[in-house]
Amino acid sequence: MDILKKHIGAIIFSVVVAIIGVACSIVPYFAVASIVTQLINGATDYRIFLPYAGLIFAGFAGAIIGHSVSTIGSHNLAFSIIEDTRKRVVEKLSRLSMGTIEEKSSGKWSQFVVETVDKMEKPIAHVIPEVLANVIIPIVIVVIIFILNWKIALANLVTLPLGMLFSMLMMKDYEAKSKRYIEASKKMNAAAVEYIQGIKVIKAFNKSASSYDKFQKAVEDNRDSMLDWYLSVCFAMTAAMEVLPSTLLVVLPVGLYLFMTGGITTPVLIMCVLLSYASYKPLLKAMAYMDTMANVRVVFGEIQSVLDLPELVRQDSALAPHGYDVRFENVVFGYGGALCETAGTAAKDSAAGSAASGAAGKDCIPAAVNGIVNGAAAKDSTKVFDGLNFTAKEGELTAIVGSSGSGKSTIAKLLAGFWNIDSGHITIGGADIGSMSLERNMQLVTYVSQENFLFNKTIRENLKMAKEDATDAEIEAACTKASIHDFIKSLPDGYDTNAGNAGSKFSGGERQRLTIARALLKDSPIVVLDEATAYSDPENEAIIQQSIDNLVKNKTVIMIAHRLSTIVNADKIIVLDKGKIAAEGTHTELLQRSPLYQKMWQSHISSRDNG
């Protein structure tokens, strides 16, 4: 609503021009009525009819111009509002926790930002100006007929209750069925994307589209929901469209009776008949947008539910860190928890009436987005840490190891500011990151993950995301330290080579070194490496490891590792087990006193030897 208020002037202009355009379309009926009256009165001079002909032409021209200007204005308005909404959604995403974002795939977020937001166009561009205009004009015509002859005006209203009854029958459960169709359509689109993305696997196992149950069921559900919606409204819609404009079935007999009994003059009879014929045509045009009007609440509610998602809100205190020691003090964190309770509270107040859901390993998001209607689940929380304590000292390498699901990557993401903790403190140099802005948090911490994403831009533009004002010399120096400079210079366009979609033009090792170069350019005092060499092949591992060594010099480093050979020289190794610290110390110390680490090391040695 605040976006609509911003454009209220454009909305009023579009509606007023639309009303003028529809009014102009009624003018020819007055002219025709006058022409017929003149003919009945015996007029034969063509010059008498020229003004009326001009009036007919002016009416049609006014209708065309009014509709065109109104439509152009309303479409400009719609696209401006869609632009504002998309900007707000993208800005909103930047303030959400990664758990909320990762709850949905990038394809689903893309579908929301593109397709769902695009659905605002029809209601704004057509419903607001055209429906209002096409509802107001019939009211004006009926008033005019009442002024001319109230008996014919009453006759003109006979078909209205019956037509509106059929319209009401058509709208019964309309919104629910429309919502079902929209949800089925979204599921079908998502299943189609998943099917296309997994086509290699499907072909490898000699499967066909028909055997891919999820896709087949999604297509069938989409068909059934559409057929159910159409068949449920078909009769009522057809009846409404036919009955409502059938005014002449009553008006003509009543008008002729009045004429024969002297109750009405010829000019008035002709005028009333023509206006009666024209009275409900605009209303039929308005009814054509019923499906759009039924979807308005669903679409707008879905958009609002995203804008209402709980944010990672932080107030930036004046306290500056003293040094760059990283300390976790009695940290309690669960996926869901307080964040989900916030979402559940917001859901009760949301215009969309969205529910919230917390699930294992995930933050919660409103049901209008997630498709889960389960408000009670919002209070559930999957605990990861319940009083976690450790310190990573400045200038040292602290490695974190553990089995899958032990919480290693969660530590990295909490320090990087992807989530707020439930209780406890995470401090950098004594300053609580919960009292830092996200921007300040990210200035202090460089997060390098195994997901080495590059944008579909040039190498130079990708690197400058870390430092917008970086000089060419700084970029080349960072790439040299990352052992990627020579490779870049060998490319035909050098640093102006486009990386392709998600860096698809480069191998995994090349992408990894480019992301390390980007991190070097950022030059934060704290570096978090979340299994940064996980996908590197043996040929690239040594090169990448050298790049990482350059990245972490003289910094506070937290390294999440699954290849224990990469962290044997770490200053401290923390062994996690189900969210708790099982042991900590150097590689040598842990081999002596930690059975869990000994077991992990033996497994690592065995797999390496077998490899």
Coordinates of C-alpha atoms in Angstrom, one line a residue, residues 1-9 11 77 81 84-85 88 120 124 128 296-297 300-301 303-304 307-308 351-352:
M1 CA 0.0 0.0 0.0
D2 CA 2.9 2.4 0.7
I3 CA 4.2 1.8 -2.8
L4 CA 0.7 2.5 -4.2
K5 CA 0.5 5.7 -2.2
K6 CA 3.7 6.8 -3.7
H7 CA 2.1 6.7 -7.1
I8 CA -1.4 8.0 -6.1
G9 CA -1.3 10.9 -8.6
I11 CA -3.4 6.2 -10.3
L77 CA 2.5 3.0 -13.3
I81 CA 5.5 -0.3 -9.0
D84 CA 10.0 -0.6 -6.8
T85 CA 8.7 -3.9 -5.5
R88 CA 12.4 -3.8 -2.1
M120 CA 1.1 -7.4 -10.2
I124 CA -2.5 -2.4 -11.6
I128 CA -7.6 -0.2 -11.3
V296 CA -5.0 -10.0 -6.4
R297 CA -5.1 -11.0 -2.7
F300 CA -0.2 -9.4 -3.2
G301 CA -0.3 -11.5 -0.1
I303 CA 4.7 -10.6 -2.0
Q304 CA 3.8 -9.1 1.4
L307 CA 8.5 -8.4 2.8
D308 CA 7.3 -9.4 6.3
A351 CA -2.0 -9.0 5.7
A352 CA -1.4 -12.3 4.0

